[in-house]
Coordinates of C-alpha atoms and ligand atoms in Angstrom, one line a residue:
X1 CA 92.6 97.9 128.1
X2 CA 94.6 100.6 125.6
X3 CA 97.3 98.1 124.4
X4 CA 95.3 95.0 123.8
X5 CA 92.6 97.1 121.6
X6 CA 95.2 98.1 119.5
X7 CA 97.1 94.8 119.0
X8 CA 93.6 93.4 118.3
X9 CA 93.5 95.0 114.7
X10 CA 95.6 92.6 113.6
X11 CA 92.8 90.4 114.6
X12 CA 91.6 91.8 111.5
X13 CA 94.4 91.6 110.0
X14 CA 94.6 89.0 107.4
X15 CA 98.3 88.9 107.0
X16 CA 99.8 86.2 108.9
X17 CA 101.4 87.9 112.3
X18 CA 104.1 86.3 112.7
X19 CA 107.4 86.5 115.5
X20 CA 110.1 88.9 114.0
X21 CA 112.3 85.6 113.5
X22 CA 109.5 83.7 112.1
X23 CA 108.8 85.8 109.5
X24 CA 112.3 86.2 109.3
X25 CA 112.7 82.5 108.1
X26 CA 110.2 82.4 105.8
X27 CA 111.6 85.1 103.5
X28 CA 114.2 83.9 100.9
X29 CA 117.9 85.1 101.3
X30 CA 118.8 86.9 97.8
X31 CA 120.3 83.8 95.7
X32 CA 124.2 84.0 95.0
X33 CA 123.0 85.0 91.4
X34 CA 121.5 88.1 92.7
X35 CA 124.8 88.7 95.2
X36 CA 127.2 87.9 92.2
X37 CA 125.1 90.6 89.6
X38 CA 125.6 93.0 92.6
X39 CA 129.1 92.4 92.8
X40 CA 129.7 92.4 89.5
X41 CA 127.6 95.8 88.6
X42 CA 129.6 97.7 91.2
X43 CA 133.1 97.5 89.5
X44 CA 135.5 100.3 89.0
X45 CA 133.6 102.4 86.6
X46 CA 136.6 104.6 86.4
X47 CA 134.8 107.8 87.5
X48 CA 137.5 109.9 87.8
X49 CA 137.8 111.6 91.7
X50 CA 137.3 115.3 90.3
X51 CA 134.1 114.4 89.9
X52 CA 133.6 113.7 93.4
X53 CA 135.3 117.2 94.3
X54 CA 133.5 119.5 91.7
X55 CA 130.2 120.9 92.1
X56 CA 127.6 118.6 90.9
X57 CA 126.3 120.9 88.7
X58 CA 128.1 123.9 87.4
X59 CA 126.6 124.9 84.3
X60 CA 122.9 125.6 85.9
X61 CA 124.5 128.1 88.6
X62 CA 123.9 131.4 86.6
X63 CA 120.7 130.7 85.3
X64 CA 119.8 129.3 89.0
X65 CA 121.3 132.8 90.6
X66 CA 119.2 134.7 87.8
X67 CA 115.8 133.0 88.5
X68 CA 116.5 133.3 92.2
X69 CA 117.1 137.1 91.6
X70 CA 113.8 137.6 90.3
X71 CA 111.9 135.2 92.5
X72 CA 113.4 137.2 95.6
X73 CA 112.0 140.5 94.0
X74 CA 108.6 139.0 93.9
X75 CA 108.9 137.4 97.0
X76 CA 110.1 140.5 98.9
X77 CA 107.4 142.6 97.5
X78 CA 104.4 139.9 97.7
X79 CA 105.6 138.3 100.7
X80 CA 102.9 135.6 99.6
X81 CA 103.3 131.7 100.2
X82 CA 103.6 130.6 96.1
X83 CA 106.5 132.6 95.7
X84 CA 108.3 131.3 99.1
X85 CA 107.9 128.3 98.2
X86 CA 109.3 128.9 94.2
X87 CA 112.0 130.7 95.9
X88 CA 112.9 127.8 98.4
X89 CA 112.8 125.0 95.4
X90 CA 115.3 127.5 93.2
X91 CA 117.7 127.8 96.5
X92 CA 117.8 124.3 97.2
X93 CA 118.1 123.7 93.4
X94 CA 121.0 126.3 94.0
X95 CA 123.2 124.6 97.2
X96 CA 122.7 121.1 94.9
X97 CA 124.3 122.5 92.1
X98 CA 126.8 124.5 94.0
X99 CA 127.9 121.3 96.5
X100 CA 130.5 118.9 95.3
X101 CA 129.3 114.9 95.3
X102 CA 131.8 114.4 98.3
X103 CA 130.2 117.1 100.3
X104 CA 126.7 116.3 99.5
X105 CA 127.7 113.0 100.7
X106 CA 129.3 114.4 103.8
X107 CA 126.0 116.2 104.4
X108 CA 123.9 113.0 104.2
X109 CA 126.2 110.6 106.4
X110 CA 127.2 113.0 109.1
X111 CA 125.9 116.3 109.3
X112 CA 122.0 116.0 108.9
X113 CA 122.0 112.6 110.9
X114 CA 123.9 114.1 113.6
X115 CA 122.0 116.9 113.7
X116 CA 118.9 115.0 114.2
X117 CA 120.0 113.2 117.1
X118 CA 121.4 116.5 118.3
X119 CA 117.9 117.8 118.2
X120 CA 116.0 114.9 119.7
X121 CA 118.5 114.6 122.5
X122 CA 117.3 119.0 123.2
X123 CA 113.8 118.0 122.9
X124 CA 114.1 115.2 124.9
X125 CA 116.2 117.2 127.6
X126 CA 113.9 120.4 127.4
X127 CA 116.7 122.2 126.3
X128 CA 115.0 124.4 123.8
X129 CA 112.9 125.8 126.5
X130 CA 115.5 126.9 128.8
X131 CA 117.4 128.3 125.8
X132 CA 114.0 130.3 124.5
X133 CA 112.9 131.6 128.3
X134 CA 114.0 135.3 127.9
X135 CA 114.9 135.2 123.9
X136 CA 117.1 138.0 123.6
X137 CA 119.0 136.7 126.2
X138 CA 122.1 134.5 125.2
X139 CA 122.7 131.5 127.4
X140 CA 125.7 129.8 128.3
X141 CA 126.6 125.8 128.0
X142 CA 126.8 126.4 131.7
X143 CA 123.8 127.4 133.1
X144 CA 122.1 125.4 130.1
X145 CA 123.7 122.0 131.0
X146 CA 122.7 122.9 134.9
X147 CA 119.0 123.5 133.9
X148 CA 118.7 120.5 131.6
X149 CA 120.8 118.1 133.9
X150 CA 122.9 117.3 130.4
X151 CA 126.8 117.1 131.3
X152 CA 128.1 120.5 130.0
X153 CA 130.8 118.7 128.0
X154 CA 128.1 116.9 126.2
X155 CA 125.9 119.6 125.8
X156 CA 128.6 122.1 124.7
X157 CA 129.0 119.2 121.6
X158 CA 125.6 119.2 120.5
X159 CA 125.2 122.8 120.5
X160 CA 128.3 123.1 118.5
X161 CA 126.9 120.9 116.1
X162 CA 123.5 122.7 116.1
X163 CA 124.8 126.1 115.3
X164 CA 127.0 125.0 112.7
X165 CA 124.2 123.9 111.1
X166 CA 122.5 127.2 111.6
X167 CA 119.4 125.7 113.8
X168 CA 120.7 128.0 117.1
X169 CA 122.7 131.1 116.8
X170 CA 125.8 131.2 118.3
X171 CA 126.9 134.5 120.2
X172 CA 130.5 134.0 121.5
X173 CA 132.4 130.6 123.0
X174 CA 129.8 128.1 124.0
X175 CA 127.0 130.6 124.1
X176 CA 123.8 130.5 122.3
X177 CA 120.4 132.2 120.9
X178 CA 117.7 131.1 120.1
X179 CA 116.4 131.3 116.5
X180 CA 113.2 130.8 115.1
X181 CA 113.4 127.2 114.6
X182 CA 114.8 126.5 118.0
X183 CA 111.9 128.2 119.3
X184 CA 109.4 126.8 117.6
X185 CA 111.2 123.1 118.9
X186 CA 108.9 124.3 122.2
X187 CA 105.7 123.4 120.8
X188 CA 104.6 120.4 121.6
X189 CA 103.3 119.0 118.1
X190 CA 106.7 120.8 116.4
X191 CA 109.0 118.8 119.2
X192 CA 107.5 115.8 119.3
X193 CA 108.2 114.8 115.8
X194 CA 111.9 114.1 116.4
X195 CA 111.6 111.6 119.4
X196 CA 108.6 110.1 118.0
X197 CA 110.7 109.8 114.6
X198 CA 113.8 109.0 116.0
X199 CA 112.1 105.6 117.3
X200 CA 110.6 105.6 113.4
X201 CA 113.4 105.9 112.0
X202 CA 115.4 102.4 112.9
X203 CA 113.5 101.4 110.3
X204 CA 113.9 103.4 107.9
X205 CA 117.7 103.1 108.0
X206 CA 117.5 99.2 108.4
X207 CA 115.4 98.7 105.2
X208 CA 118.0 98.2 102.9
X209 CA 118.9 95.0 105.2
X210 CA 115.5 94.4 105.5
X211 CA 114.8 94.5 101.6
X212 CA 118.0 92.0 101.5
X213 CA 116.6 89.4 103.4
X214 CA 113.0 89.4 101.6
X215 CA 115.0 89.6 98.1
X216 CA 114.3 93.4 97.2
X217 CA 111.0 93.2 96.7
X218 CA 108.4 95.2 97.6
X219 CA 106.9 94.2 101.1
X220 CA 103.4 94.0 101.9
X221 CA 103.8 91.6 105.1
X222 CA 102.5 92.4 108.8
X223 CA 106.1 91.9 109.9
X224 CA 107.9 93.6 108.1
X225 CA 110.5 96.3 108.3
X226 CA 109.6 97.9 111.6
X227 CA 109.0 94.2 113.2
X228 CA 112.6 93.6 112.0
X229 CA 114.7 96.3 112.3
X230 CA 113.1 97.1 116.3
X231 CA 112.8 94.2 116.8
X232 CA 109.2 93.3 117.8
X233 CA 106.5 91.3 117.0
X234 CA 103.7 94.3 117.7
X235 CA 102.6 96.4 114.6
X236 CA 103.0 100.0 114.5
X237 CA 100.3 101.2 115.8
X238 CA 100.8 98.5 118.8
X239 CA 103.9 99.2 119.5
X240 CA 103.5 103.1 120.1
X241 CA 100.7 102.1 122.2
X242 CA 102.5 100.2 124.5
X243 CA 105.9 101.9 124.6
X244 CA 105.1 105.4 126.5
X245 CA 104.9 108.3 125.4
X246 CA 105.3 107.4 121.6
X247 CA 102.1 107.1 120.9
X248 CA 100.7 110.8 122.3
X249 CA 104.3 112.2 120.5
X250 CA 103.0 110.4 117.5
X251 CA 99.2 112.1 117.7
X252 CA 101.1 115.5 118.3
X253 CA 103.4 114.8 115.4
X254 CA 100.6 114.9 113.2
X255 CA 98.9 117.4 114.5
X256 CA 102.4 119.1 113.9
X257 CA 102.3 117.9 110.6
X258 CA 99.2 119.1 109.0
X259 CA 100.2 123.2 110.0
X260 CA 100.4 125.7 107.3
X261 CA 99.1 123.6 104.9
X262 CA 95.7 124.3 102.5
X263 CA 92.8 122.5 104.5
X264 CA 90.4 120.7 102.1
X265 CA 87.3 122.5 104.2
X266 CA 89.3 126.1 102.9
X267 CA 87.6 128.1 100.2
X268 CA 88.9 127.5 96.4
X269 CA 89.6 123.5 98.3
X270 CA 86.5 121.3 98.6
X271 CA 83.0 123.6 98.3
X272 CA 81.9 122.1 101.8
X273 CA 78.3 124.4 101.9
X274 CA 77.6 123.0 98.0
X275 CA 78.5 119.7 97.8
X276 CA 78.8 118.0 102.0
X277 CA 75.7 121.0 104.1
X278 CA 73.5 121.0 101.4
X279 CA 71.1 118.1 101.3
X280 CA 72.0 117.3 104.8
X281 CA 69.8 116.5 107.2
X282 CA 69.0 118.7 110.0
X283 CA 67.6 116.3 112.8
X284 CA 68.8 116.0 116.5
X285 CA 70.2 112.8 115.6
X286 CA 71.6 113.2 112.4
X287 CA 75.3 112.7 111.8
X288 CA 77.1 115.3 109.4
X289 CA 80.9 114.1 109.2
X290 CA 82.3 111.3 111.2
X291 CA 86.5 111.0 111.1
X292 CA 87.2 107.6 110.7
X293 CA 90.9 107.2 112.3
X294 CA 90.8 111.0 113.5
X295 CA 93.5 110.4 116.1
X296 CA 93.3 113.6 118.5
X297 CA 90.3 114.8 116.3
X298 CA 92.9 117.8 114.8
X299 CA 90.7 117.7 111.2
X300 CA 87.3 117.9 113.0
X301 CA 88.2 119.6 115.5
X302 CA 88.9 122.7 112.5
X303 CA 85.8 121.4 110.7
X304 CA 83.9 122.6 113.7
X305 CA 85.2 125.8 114.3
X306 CA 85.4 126.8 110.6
X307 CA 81.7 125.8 110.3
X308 CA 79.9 126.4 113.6
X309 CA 76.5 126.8 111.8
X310 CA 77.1 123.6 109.8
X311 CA 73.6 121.0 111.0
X312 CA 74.1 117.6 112.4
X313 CA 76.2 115.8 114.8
X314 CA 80.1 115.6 114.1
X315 CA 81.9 112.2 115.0
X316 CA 85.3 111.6 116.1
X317 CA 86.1 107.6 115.8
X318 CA 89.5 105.9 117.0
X319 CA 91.2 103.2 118.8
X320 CA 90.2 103.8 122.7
X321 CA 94.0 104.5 123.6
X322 CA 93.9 106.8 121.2
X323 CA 90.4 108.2 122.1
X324 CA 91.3 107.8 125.7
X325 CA 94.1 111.1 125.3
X326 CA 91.4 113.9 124.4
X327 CA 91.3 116.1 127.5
X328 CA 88.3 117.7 128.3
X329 CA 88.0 121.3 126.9
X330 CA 90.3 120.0 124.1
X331 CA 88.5 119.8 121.3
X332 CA 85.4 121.9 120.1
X333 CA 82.2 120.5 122.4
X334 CA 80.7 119.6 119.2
X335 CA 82.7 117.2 118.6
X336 CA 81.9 113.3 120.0
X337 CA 85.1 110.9 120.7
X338 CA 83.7 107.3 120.0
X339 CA 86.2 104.2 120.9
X340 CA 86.1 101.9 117.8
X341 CA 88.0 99.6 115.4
X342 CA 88.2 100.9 111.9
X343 CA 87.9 96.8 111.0
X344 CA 84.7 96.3 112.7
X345 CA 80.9 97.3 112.1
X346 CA 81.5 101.3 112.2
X347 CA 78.6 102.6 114.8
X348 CA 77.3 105.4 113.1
X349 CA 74.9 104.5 110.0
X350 CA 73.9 106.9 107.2
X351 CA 75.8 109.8 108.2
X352 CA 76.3 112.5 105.4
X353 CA 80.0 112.0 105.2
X354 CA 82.6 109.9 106.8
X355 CA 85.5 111.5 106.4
X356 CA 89.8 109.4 106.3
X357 CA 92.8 111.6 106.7
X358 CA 96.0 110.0 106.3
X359 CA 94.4 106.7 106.8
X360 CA 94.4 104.2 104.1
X361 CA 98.2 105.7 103.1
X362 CA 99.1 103.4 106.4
X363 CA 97.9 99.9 104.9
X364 CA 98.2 97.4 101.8
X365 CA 95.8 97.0 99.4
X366 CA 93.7 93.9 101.6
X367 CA 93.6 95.9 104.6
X368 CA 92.5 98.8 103.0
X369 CA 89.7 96.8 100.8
X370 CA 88.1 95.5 104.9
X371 CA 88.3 99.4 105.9
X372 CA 86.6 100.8 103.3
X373 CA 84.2 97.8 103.0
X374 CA 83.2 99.0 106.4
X375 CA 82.6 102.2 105.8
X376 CA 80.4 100.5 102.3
X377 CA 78.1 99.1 104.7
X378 CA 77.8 102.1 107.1
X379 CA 76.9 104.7 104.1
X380 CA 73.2 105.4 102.8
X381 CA 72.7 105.0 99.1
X382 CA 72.5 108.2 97.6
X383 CA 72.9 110.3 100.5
X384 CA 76.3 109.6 102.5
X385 CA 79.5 110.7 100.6
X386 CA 83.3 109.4 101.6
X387 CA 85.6 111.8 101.6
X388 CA 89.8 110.2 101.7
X389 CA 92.1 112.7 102.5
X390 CA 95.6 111.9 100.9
X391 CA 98.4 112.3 98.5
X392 CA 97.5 111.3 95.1
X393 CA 101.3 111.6 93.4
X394 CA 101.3 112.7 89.6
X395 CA 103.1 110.0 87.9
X396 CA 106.1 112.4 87.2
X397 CA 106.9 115.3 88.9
X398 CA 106.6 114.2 92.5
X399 CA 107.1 116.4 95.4
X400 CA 109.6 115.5 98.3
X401 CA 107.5 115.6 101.0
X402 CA 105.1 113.0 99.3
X403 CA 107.9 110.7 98.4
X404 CA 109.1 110.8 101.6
X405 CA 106.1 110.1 103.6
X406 CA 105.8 107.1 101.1
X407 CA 108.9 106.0 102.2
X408 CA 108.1 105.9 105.9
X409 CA 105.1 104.3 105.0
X410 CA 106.8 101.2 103.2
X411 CA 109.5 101.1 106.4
X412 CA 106.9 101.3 109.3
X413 CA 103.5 99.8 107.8
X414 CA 104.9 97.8 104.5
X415 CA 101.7 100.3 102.9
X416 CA 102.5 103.5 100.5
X417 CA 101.2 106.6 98.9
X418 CA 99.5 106.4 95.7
X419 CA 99.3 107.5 92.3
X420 CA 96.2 109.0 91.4
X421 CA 95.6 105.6 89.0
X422 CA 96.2 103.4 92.0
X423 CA 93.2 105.5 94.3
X424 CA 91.0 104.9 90.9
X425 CA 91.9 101.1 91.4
X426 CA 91.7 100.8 95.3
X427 CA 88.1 102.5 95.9
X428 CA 86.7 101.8 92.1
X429 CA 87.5 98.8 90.7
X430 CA 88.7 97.0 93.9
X431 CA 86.5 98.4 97.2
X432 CA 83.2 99.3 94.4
X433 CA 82.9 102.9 94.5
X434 CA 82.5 105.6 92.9
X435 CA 85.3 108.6 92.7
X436 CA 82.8 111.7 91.9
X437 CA 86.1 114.2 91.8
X438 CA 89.4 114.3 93.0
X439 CA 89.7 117.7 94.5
X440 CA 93.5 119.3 94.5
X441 CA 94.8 122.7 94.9
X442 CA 99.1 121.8 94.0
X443 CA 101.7 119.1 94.3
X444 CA 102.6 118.2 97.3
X445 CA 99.1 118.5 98.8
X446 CA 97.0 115.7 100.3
X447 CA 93.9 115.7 97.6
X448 CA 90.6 115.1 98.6
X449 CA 88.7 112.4 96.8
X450 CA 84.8 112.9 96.7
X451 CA 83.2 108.8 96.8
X452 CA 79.6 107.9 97.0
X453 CA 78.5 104.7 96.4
X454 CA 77.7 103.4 92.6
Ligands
LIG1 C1 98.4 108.3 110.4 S1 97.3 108.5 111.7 C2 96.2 109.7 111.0 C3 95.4 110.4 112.0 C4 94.5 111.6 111.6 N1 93.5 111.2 110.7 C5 95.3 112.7 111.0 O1 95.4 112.9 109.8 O2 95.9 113.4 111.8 C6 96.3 107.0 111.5 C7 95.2 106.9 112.6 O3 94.6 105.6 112.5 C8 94.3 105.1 113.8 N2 94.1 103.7 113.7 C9 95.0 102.7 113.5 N3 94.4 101.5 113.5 C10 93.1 101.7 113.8 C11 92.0 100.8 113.9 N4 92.1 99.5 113.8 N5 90.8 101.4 114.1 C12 90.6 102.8 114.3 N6 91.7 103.6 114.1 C13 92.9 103.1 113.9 C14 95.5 105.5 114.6 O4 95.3 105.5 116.0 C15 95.8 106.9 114.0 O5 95.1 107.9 114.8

């Protein structure tokens, strides 16, 4: 029942699904021209090799050192989140400078890929649990590699690798600690991100082939990168539906995601009592919020405990293998998990709001134009307001966790992140609504963007 659901949206799908090699076939191979400009444009520039082995930027280390001297006063007094994070950009600004081209390029080839897999192979082997039972407690590779059945050789490797990047502590020869990170690897929706993205990530690293093959341009095809680099001819969403347990790692991952971030339903976000309570209405059947594509219900699930007084019913609506997950007791009772296909007729009419996070950031353009028609249909003229939750990037200035969720968005889904022009073209002059206020509280933070209909 779960699997077939989900490969039926690209029933609604109005790209052509087509076989991995199919679609494969129909792309054009870049023309000679475009492999001889390429060959051409990467002569010796002469670039002399000190370059390479100097660091990148040497002139902006004492003014780096001075800001981060005066950030670390503030932080260390305040201790508050603004100056962490100022702090963190300046030391990372800091190690950049500092690092020569050769090493940065070291770090990027070997060490951060490798300690990735190092990382997915502990989640994957429960290591981080055995290692954080009794913190204070150092383990050896020994009794580690008997409690995680990994061969110590192997395991003594990785660990090596993970302490030299600082992500476990080491105590003496092939002995570890714990550290905060490695700790938190035992939460479920921390863990799960790295063997969910691990499986995500072919992708990513075979774009550039990909983007060879359909001529570097931008793709906007159901198969696309993921279909190719897998390969498969299932769309995402299928595909971690049918390959267990990707698909509850996924729903954990972004439940993992979204932590220790501002919440739109926060105060000095979104005024939820003025402008989504008030002027609802209060009957039995009434409908306040319904999360369109709410996976484990994470946002309404907090909606309902923030506002336990709010009125109306609150609706949870997802595929049924996603629905299908929710445990009982899991979510706030409030809450109602309803089975359904973003691309059909949405069940609940009128409601006050319907609510998409991280939704529409996962399609094209067309596909996004027959979800939000749907929603069109279900909302009540003057009454029901549609609230997307997502990045809206400033045209300069981007921040790194946007752009890089926009580039797992064009490997996996061929779809993006926007500009705040491109949401003002999507839902106004494409999908016919109307953007009452784009509410933000700082870069790097999913917006929420107030619609009603015109
Ligand atoms: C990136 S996740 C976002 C989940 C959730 N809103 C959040 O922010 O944590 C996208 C969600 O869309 C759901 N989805 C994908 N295709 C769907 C469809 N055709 N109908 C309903 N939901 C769908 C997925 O199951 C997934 O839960």
């Amino acid at each position: 029942m779960a699997a077939p659901a989900i490969v039926a949206q690209s029933a609604h799908d109005e790209r052509p699904m087509l076989g991995a090699e199919e679609g494969m076939q129909q792309t054009p191979d870049p023309s000679s021209q475009q492999q001889d400009a390429v060959e051409s444009s990467t002569q010796d520039l002469s670039i002399p090799m000190s370059t390479a082995i100097s660091p990148n930027d040497d002139p902006a280390v004492p003014s780096l050192l001075a800001s981060i001297a005066a950030l670390g006063d503030r932080y260390t007094t305040s201790h508050d989140n603004a100056s962490r994070l100022e702090l963190l950009a300046h030391g990372r600004s800091l190690v950049r400078a500092l690092e020569t081209p050769r090493e940065t390029m070291i770090k990027h080839c070997w060490a951060q890929p490798s300690a990735f897999m190092c990382l997915t192979l502990g989640v994957d082997t429960a290591l981080f649990h055995h290692l954080s039972r009794d913190p204070a407690r150092p383990k050896t590779v020994a009794e580690l590699a008997e409690a995680t059945g990994v061969e110590a050789v192997l395991l003594a490797r990785t660990m090596r690798h993970l302490a030299s990047m600082g992500y476990i502590s080491e105590t003496a020869a092939d002995e570890y600690l714990p550290t905060n990170f490695s700790l938190s690897l035992t939460i479920p929706i921390i863990g799960d991100g790295y063997p969910v993205t691990a499986d995500c990530n072919v992708s990513l690293l075979r774009f550039p082939a990909y983007a060879r093959k359909i001529g570097y341009r931008e793709p906007n095809e159901a198969v696309g990168a993921y279909q190719y680099a897998m390969p498969t001819e299932e769309s995402f969403f299928a595909y971690q539906a049918s390959h267990p347990p990707l698909l509850q790692q996924f729903n954990r991952h972004m439940g993992g995601y979204r932590q220790g971030r501002p919440s739109w339903m926060d105060s000095g976000f979104f005024p939820v009592q003025d402008r989504l309570v008030k002027g609802a209405q209060t009957g039995k059947d009434d409908v306040l919020l319904v999360d369109v594509g709410g996976s484990l219900g994470h946002d309404i699930d907090e909606f309902a405990r923030k506002y336990p007084d709010s009125p109306g019913r609150l609706v949870l609506e997802d595929l049924p293998a996603v629905v299908e997950q929710i445990k009982p007791g899991q979510i706030d009772a409030r809450v109602e998990p309803v089975s359904c296909d973003f691309f059909a007729e949405n069940p609940v009419k009128g409601a006050r709001a319907y609510y998409m996070h991280s939704v529409l950031h996962d399609w094209p353009d067309a596909q996004s134009l027959a979800i939000l028609s749907r929603i069109k249909e279900a909302m009540r003229p003057g009454y029901s307001k549609l609230l997307i939750n997502e990045n809206c990037i400033p045209d300069v200035g981007a921040h790194w966790e946007s752009t890089a969720l926009d580039m797992q968005m064009l490997s996996l889904v061929s779809a993006r992140e926007r500009t705040e022009t491109q949401w003002r073209q999507l839902i106004e002059e494409k999908a016919g609504l109307s953007v009452v206020k784009v509410w933000s509280v700082g870069n790097g933070v999913e917006s929420l963007i107030e619609c009603e209909l015109p």
